[in-house]
PDB file of C-alpha atoms in Angstrom:
ATOM      1  CA  MET A   1     -51.370 -75.256  86.523  1.00 44.00           C
ATOM      2  CA  PHE A   2     -47.625 -75.721  86.188  1.00 47.00           C
ATOM      3  CA  ASP A   3     -46.013 -77.911  83.547  1.00 50.00           C
ATOM      4  CA  ASP A   4     -42.786 -78.120  81.579  1.00 52.00           C
ATOM      5  CA  THR A   5     -44.245 -77.467  78.117  1.00 53.00           C
ATOM      6  CA  TYR A   6     -45.647 -73.975  78.493  1.00 59.00           C
ATOM      7  CA  GLN A   7     -44.631 -70.950  80.491  1.00 66.00           C
ATOM      8  CA  ASN A   8     -46.164 -70.993  83.949  1.00 75.00           C
ATOM      9  CA  THR A   9     -48.868 -68.360  84.279  1.00 78.00           C
ATOM     10  CA  VAL A  10     -51.256 -67.067  86.913  1.00 83.00           C
ATOM     11  CA  GLU A  11     -54.839 -66.491  85.799  1.00 82.00           C
ATOM     12  CA  LEU A  12     -56.130 -63.109  86.875  1.00 82.00           C
ATOM     13  CA  GLY A  13     -59.380 -62.205  85.113  1.00 82.00           C
ATOM     14  CA  SER A  14     -60.968 -58.770  85.292  1.00 87.00           C
ATOM     15  CA  VAL A  15     -60.791 -56.675  88.457  1.00 91.00           C
ATOM     16  CA  ALA A  16     -63.585 -54.362  89.588  1.00 92.00           C
ATOM     17  CA  VAL A  17     -62.155 -50.997  90.611  1.00 92.00           C
ATOM     18  CA  PHE A  18     -63.234 -48.755  93.455  1.00 93.00           C
ATOM     19  CA  ASP A  19     -65.687 -45.927  92.855  1.00 92.00           C
ATOM     20  CA  ASN A  20     -64.225 -42.418  92.616  1.00 90.00           C
ATOM     21  CA  VAL A  21     -60.568 -43.309  92.088  1.00 91.00           C
ATOM     22  CA  GLU A  22     -58.240 -40.404  91.399  1.00 91.00           C
ATOM     23  CA  CYS A  23     -54.674 -39.982  90.266  1.00 90.00           C
ATOM     24  CA  SER A  24     -53.312 -38.662  93.538  1.00 92.00           C
ATOM     25  CA  LYS A  25     -50.416 -39.156  95.910  1.00 93.00           C
ATOM     26  CA  ALA A  26     -52.763 -40.913  98.354  1.00 92.00           C
ATOM     27  CA  GLN A  27     -53.845 -43.369  95.641  1.00 92.00           C
ATOM     28  CA  ALA A  28     -50.213 -44.070  94.687  1.00 92.00           C
ATOM     29  CA  MET A  29     -49.238 -44.512  98.354  1.00 95.00           C
ATOM     30  CA  LYS A  30     -51.994 -47.099  98.766  1.00 94.00           C
ATOM     31  CA  VAL A  31     -50.171 -49.367  96.298  1.00 94.00           C
ATOM     32  CA  LEU A  32     -47.005 -49.036  98.387  1.00 95.00           C
ATOM     33  CA  GLU A  33     -48.901 -49.677 101.646  1.00 95.00           C
ATOM     34  CA  GLU A  34     -50.432 -52.880 100.293  1.00 95.00           C
ATOM     35  CA  ALA A  35     -47.043 -54.032  98.956  1.00 94.00           C
ATOM     36  CA  ALA A  36     -45.585 -53.590 102.464  1.00 95.00           C
ATOM     37  CA  GLU A  37     -48.405 -55.774 103.812  1.00 94.00           C
ATOM     38  CA  VAL A  38     -47.398 -58.481 101.302  1.00 92.00           C
ATOM     39  CA  PHE A  39     -43.909 -58.437 102.776  1.00 92.00           C
ATOM     40  CA  GLY A  40     -45.345 -58.674 106.306  1.00 90.00           C
ATOM     41  CA  ALA A  41     -47.505 -61.662 105.332  1.00 90.00           C
ATOM     42  CA  TRP A  42     -44.480 -63.343 103.723  1.00 88.00           C
ATOM     43  CA  GLN A  43     -42.386 -62.787 106.883  1.00 86.00           C
ATOM     44  CA  LYS A  44     -45.161 -64.275 109.021  1.00 85.00           C
ATOM     45  CA  ARG A  45     -45.369 -67.309 106.749  1.00 80.00           C
ATOM     46  CA  GLU A  46     -41.565 -67.786 106.846  1.00 72.00           C
ATOM     47  CA  LYS A  47     -41.497 -67.737 110.681  1.00 70.00           C
ATOM     48  CA  VAL A  48     -44.206 -70.370 111.070  1.00 70.00           C
ATOM     49  CA  CYS A  49     -43.435 -73.327 108.820  1.00 66.00           C
ATOM     50  CA  GLY A  50     -46.425 -75.112 107.389  1.00 58.00           C
ATOM     51  CA  VAL A  51     -48.754 -72.108 107.588  1.00 62.00           C
ATOM     52  CA  ASP A  52     -50.857 -71.887 104.437  1.00 71.00           C
ATOM     53  CA  ALA A  53     -50.499 -69.009 102.020  1.00 82.00           C
ATOM     54  CA  ASP A  54     -54.025 -67.590 102.434  1.00 86.00           C
ATOM     55  CA  ASP A  55     -52.876 -64.403 104.192  1.00 88.00           C
ATOM     56  CA  LEU A  56     -50.126 -63.859 101.642  1.00 89.00           C
ATOM     57  CA  ILE A  57     -52.492 -64.479  98.714  1.00 91.00           C
ATOM     58  CA  GLY A  58     -55.019 -62.089 100.247  1.00 92.00           C
ATOM     59  CA  GLU A  59     -52.397 -59.356 100.517  1.00 93.00           C
ATOM     60  CA  LEU A  60     -51.244 -59.995  96.941  1.00 94.00           C
ATOM     61  CA  CYS A  61     -54.861 -59.517  95.826  1.00 94.00           C
ATOM     62  CA  ASP A  62     -54.987 -56.215  97.732  1.00 95.00           C
ATOM     63  CA  VAL A  63     -51.904 -55.041  95.791  1.00 95.00           C
ATOM     64  CA  ILE A  64     -53.510 -56.072  92.504  1.00 95.00           C
ATOM     65  CA  GLN A  65     -56.693 -54.220  93.525  1.00 95.00           C
ATOM     66  CA  GLU A  66     -54.810 -51.022  94.299  1.00 95.00           C
ATOM     67  CA  CYS A  67     -52.735 -51.253  91.100  1.00 94.00           C
ATOM     68  CA  CYS A  68     -55.947 -51.602  89.094  1.00 93.00           C
ATOM     69  CA  ASN A  69     -57.472 -48.656  90.963  1.00 93.00           C
ATOM     70  CA  MET A  70     -54.432 -46.558  90.005  1.00 93.00           C
ATOM     71  CA  ALA A  71     -54.660 -47.719  86.385  1.00 92.00           C
ATOM     72  CA  ALA A  72     -58.330 -46.702  86.298  1.00 91.00           C
ATOM     73  CA  ALA A  73     -57.429 -43.346  87.845  1.00 91.00           C
ATOM     74  CA  VAL A  74     -55.151 -42.562  84.880  1.00 90.00           C
ATOM     75  CA  GLY A  75     -57.746 -43.683  82.334  1.00 87.00           C
ATOM     76  CA  CYS A  76     -56.658 -47.272  81.658  1.00 87.00           C
ATOM     77  CA  ASP A  77     -59.345 -49.948  81.664  1.00 86.00           C
ATOM     78  CA  ASP A  78     -57.368 -52.707  79.954  1.00 85.00           C
ATOM     79  CA  LEU A  79     -53.905 -53.654  81.234  1.00 87.00           C
ATOM     80  CA  ARG A  80     -53.378 -56.606  78.892  1.00 84.00           C
ATOM     81  CA  LEU A  81     -51.320 -54.683  76.349  1.00 82.00           C
ATOM     82  CA  ALA A  82     -49.130 -53.174  79.092  1.00 85.00           C
ATOM     83  CA  LEU A  83     -48.731 -56.618  80.709  1.00 86.00           C
ATOM     84  CA  TRP A  84     -47.708 -58.148  77.375  1.00 82.00           C
ATOM     85  CA  ASP A  85     -45.169 -55.337  76.968  1.00 84.00           C
ATOM     86  CA  CYS A  86     -43.901 -56.113  80.468  1.00 87.00           C
ATOM     87  CA  GLU A  87     -43.651 -59.801  79.548  1.00 85.00           C
ATOM     88  CA  ASP A  88     -41.674 -58.880  76.418  1.00 83.00           C
ATOM     89  CA  ARG A  89     -39.226 -56.824  78.499  1.00 86.00           C
ATOM     90  CA  ASN A  90     -38.769 -59.713  80.933  1.00 85.00           C
ATOM     91  CA  ARG A  91     -38.261 -62.200  78.097  1.00 83.00           C
ATOM     92  CA  LYS A  92     -35.509 -59.965  76.713  1.00 86.00           C
ATOM     93  CA  ARG A  93     -33.900 -60.001  80.168  1.00 88.00           C
ATOM     94  CA  GLY A  94     -34.067 -63.814  80.277  1.00 86.00           C
ATOM     95  CA  ARG A  95     -36.513 -63.956  83.206  1.00 86.00           C
ATOM     96  CA  ILE A  96     -39.234 -65.701  81.185  1.00 82.00           C
ATOM     97  CA  THR A  97     -38.157 -68.447  78.801  1.00 81.00           C
ATOM     98  CA  GLY A  98     -41.099 -70.834  78.310  1.00 75.00           C
ATOM     99  CA  MET A  99     -43.630 -70.834  75.487  1.00 71.00           C
ATOM    100  CA  VAL A 100     -46.993 -69.199  76.097  1.00 65.00           C
ATOM    101  CA  ASP A 101     -50.233 -70.890  75.059  1.00 58.00           C
ATOM    102  CA  ARG A 102     -52.360 -67.984  73.838  1.00 56.00           C
ATOM    103  CA  VAL A 103     -54.801 -70.011  71.741  1.00 55.00           C
ATOM    104  CA  ASN A 104     -57.828 -68.882  73.731  1.00 56.00           C
ATOM    105  CA  GLN A 105     -56.603 -65.346  74.432  1.00 58.00           C
ATOM    106  CA  ARG A 106     -57.354 -62.189  72.512  1.00 55.00           C
ATOM    107  CA  THR A 107     -54.559 -60.792  70.409  1.00 57.00           C
ATOM    108  CA  ARG A 108     -52.835 -57.513  71.177  1.00 56.00           C
ATOM    109  CA  GLU A 109     -54.701 -55.865  68.332  1.00 53.00           C
ATOM    110  CA  LYS A 110     -58.040 -56.660  69.989  1.00 54.00           C
ATOM    111  CA  CYS A 111     -57.073 -55.181  73.383  1.00 55.00           C
ATOM    112  CA  LYS A 112     -58.776 -52.048  74.521  1.00 51.00           C
ATOM    113  CA  ARG A 113     -56.404 -49.127  74.716  1.00 46.00           C
ATOM    114  CA  PHE A 114     -56.110 -46.208  77.095  1.00 40.00           C
ATOM    115  CA  VAL A 115     -59.092 -43.890  76.844  1.00 37.00           C
ATOM    116  CA  PHE A 116     -58.256 -40.263  76.113  1.00 39.00           C
ATOM    117  CA  VAL A 117     -59.966 -37.283  74.565  1.00 37.00           C
ATOM    118  CA  PRO A 118     -60.021 -37.800  70.772  1.00 41.00           C
ATOM    119  CA  ILE A 119     -57.178 -36.214  68.867  1.00 40.00           C
ATOM    120  CA  GLU A 120     -57.988 -33.300  66.626  1.00 44.00           C
ATOM    121  CA  VAL A 121     -55.618 -32.709  63.781  1.00 43.00           C
ATOM    122  CA  ARG A 122     -54.413 -29.167  63.960  1.00 46.00           C
ATOM    123  CA  GLN A 123     -52.781 -29.175  60.554  1.00 45.00           C
ATOM    124  CA  LYS A 124     -49.877 -26.844  60.350  1.00 47.00           C
ATOM    125  CA  ILE A 125     -50.107 -24.440  57.426  1.00 47.00           C
ATOM    126  CA  SER A 126     -46.568 -25.368  56.452  1.00 56.00           C
ATOM    127  CA  ASP A 127     -47.183 -29.130  56.674  1.00 72.00           C
ATOM    128  CA  SER A 128     -45.317 -31.101  54.060  1.00 81.00           C
ATOM    129  CA  TRP A 129     -44.282 -34.664  53.376  1.00 83.00           C
ATOM    130  CA  GLU A 130     -40.805 -33.754  54.615  1.00 84.00           C
ATOM    131  CA  ALA A 131     -42.212 -32.342  57.872  1.00 84.00           C
ATOM    132  CA  ILE A 132     -44.312 -35.478  58.400  1.00 86.00           C
ATOM    133  CA  GLU A 133     -41.280 -37.671  57.713  1.00 86.00           C
ATOM    134  CA  HIS A 134     -39.179 -35.590  60.145  1.00 87.00           C
ATOM    135  CA  ASP A 135     -41.867 -35.650  62.860  1.00 87.00           C
ATOM    136  CA  SER A 136     -42.341 -39.415  62.464  1.00 89.00           C
ATOM    137  CA  MET A 137     -38.797 -39.911  63.768  1.00 91.00           C
ATOM    138  CA  MET A 138     -39.609 -38.203  67.099  1.00 90.00           C
ATOM    139  CA  PRO A 139     -40.139 -40.339  70.210  1.00 90.00           C
ATOM    140  CA  PRO A 140     -43.916 -40.856  70.789  1.00 87.00           C
ATOM    141  CA  ILE A 141     -44.254 -38.864  74.003  1.00 85.00           C
ATOM    142  CA  GLU A 142     -42.226 -35.958  72.579  1.00 86.00           C
ATOM    143  CA  TYR A 143     -44.319 -36.029  69.367  1.00 86.00           C
ATOM    144  CA  CYS A 144     -47.619 -35.958  71.272  1.00 83.00           C
ATOM    145  CA  ASP A 145     -46.404 -33.184  73.545  1.00 82.00           C
ATOM    146  CA  GLN A 146     -44.845 -30.950  70.893  1.00 84.00           C
ATOM    147  CA  VAL A 147     -46.801 -31.664  67.696  1.00 84.00           C
ATOM    148  CA  ILE A 148     -50.256 -32.600  68.965  1.00 81.00           C
ATOM    149  CA  GLY A 149     -50.085 -30.403  72.045  1.00 80.00           C
ATOM    150  CA  GLN A 150     -51.446 -33.196  74.266  1.00 77.00           C
ATOM    151  CA  ASP A 151     -50.446 -33.176  77.950  1.00 77.00           C
ATOM    152  CA  MET A 152     -48.515 -36.436  78.316  1.00 76.00           C
ATOM    153  CA  THR A 153     -48.255 -36.509  82.116  1.00 76.00           C
ATOM    154  CA  ASN A 154     -48.923 -40.050  83.373  1.00 76.00           C
ATOM    155  CA  VAL A 155     -49.457 -41.439  79.867  1.00 77.00           C
ATOM    156  CA  HIS A 156     -48.197 -44.941  79.099  1.00 81.00           C
ATOM    157  CA  HIS A 157     -45.658 -45.274  76.260  1.00 80.00           C
ATOM    158  CA  ALA A 158     -47.953 -47.618  74.284  1.00 81.00           C
ATOM    159  CA  ALA A 159     -50.787 -45.073  74.434  1.00 83.00           C
ATOM    160  CA  ALA A 160     -48.465 -42.299  73.237  1.00 83.00           C
ATOM    161  CA  GLU A 161     -47.268 -44.504  70.393  1.00 87.00           C
ATOM    162  CA  ARG A 162     -50.838 -45.136  69.269  1.00 86.00           C
ATOM    163  CA  MET A 163     -51.737 -41.441  69.507  1.00 86.00           C
ATOM    164  CA  LYS A 164     -48.686 -40.562  67.421  1.00 87.00           C
ATOM    165  CA  CYS A 165     -49.561 -43.142  64.731  1.00 88.00           C
ATOM    166  CA  GLU A 166     -53.185 -41.989  64.531  1.00 85.00           C
ATOM    167  CA  HIS A 167     -52.137 -38.360  64.266  1.00 86.00           C
ATOM    168  CA  LEU A 168     -49.520 -39.060  61.593  1.00 88.00           C
ATOM    169  CA  MET A 169     -52.110 -41.035  59.630  1.00 87.00           C
ATOM    170  CA  LYS A 170     -54.545 -38.111  59.751  1.00 85.00           C
ATOM    171  CA  ARG A 171     -51.818 -35.721  58.623  1.00 84.00           C
ATOM    172  CA  CYS A 172     -50.940 -38.003  55.705  1.00 84.00           C
ATOM    173  CA  LYS A 173     -54.589 -38.286  54.702  1.00 80.00           C
ATOM    174  CA  ALA A 174     -54.930 -34.505  54.849  1.00 79.00           C
ATOM    175  CA  MET A 175     -51.821 -34.054  52.686  1.00 76.00           C
ATOM    176  CA  GLY A 176     -53.169 -36.574  50.192  1.00 74.00           C
ATOM    177  CA  GLY A 177     -56.584 -34.900  50.096  1.00 73.00           C
ATOM    178  CA  ALA A 178     -58.414 -37.829  51.663  1.00 70.00           C
ATOM    179  CA  GLU A 179     -59.596 -35.835  54.670  1.00 56.00           C
TER     180      GLU A 179
END
């Protein structure tokens, strides 16, 4: 529903993903293929005035399906945090200006996160408070790659940031004798 008080939104809900998705070129190309079909459906609708948007909406749903399949292929089963980050970027760019009614929505803190193999703290023998402070200034993906030794290929920035925070917390606990 569109009104002047709150930011216009489109309700999406959860999306079932295909069985046996994989992070491959073919899977990524499927997103592009479906996006091209959206453009074709839009062109068809533009040529014939008064034609309903069913074909266009159907193609948009196919794009959403393929995007969700790709997300699942890289281990993401909850896009809400990434979508909120996207919304924040677009607000900063002035593309979204209305208020958002999130009364009935979960907060960011309650979102599921990307699912990865648990982090093991490989405490460096020379670990110190100074080293932890120095490492905390590193960008998240660089920290995870260099300090944790985690392959960060195809990992979302928010997931890397969380991994970095969890790892730093474990290091601090270990330095303080709590772990």
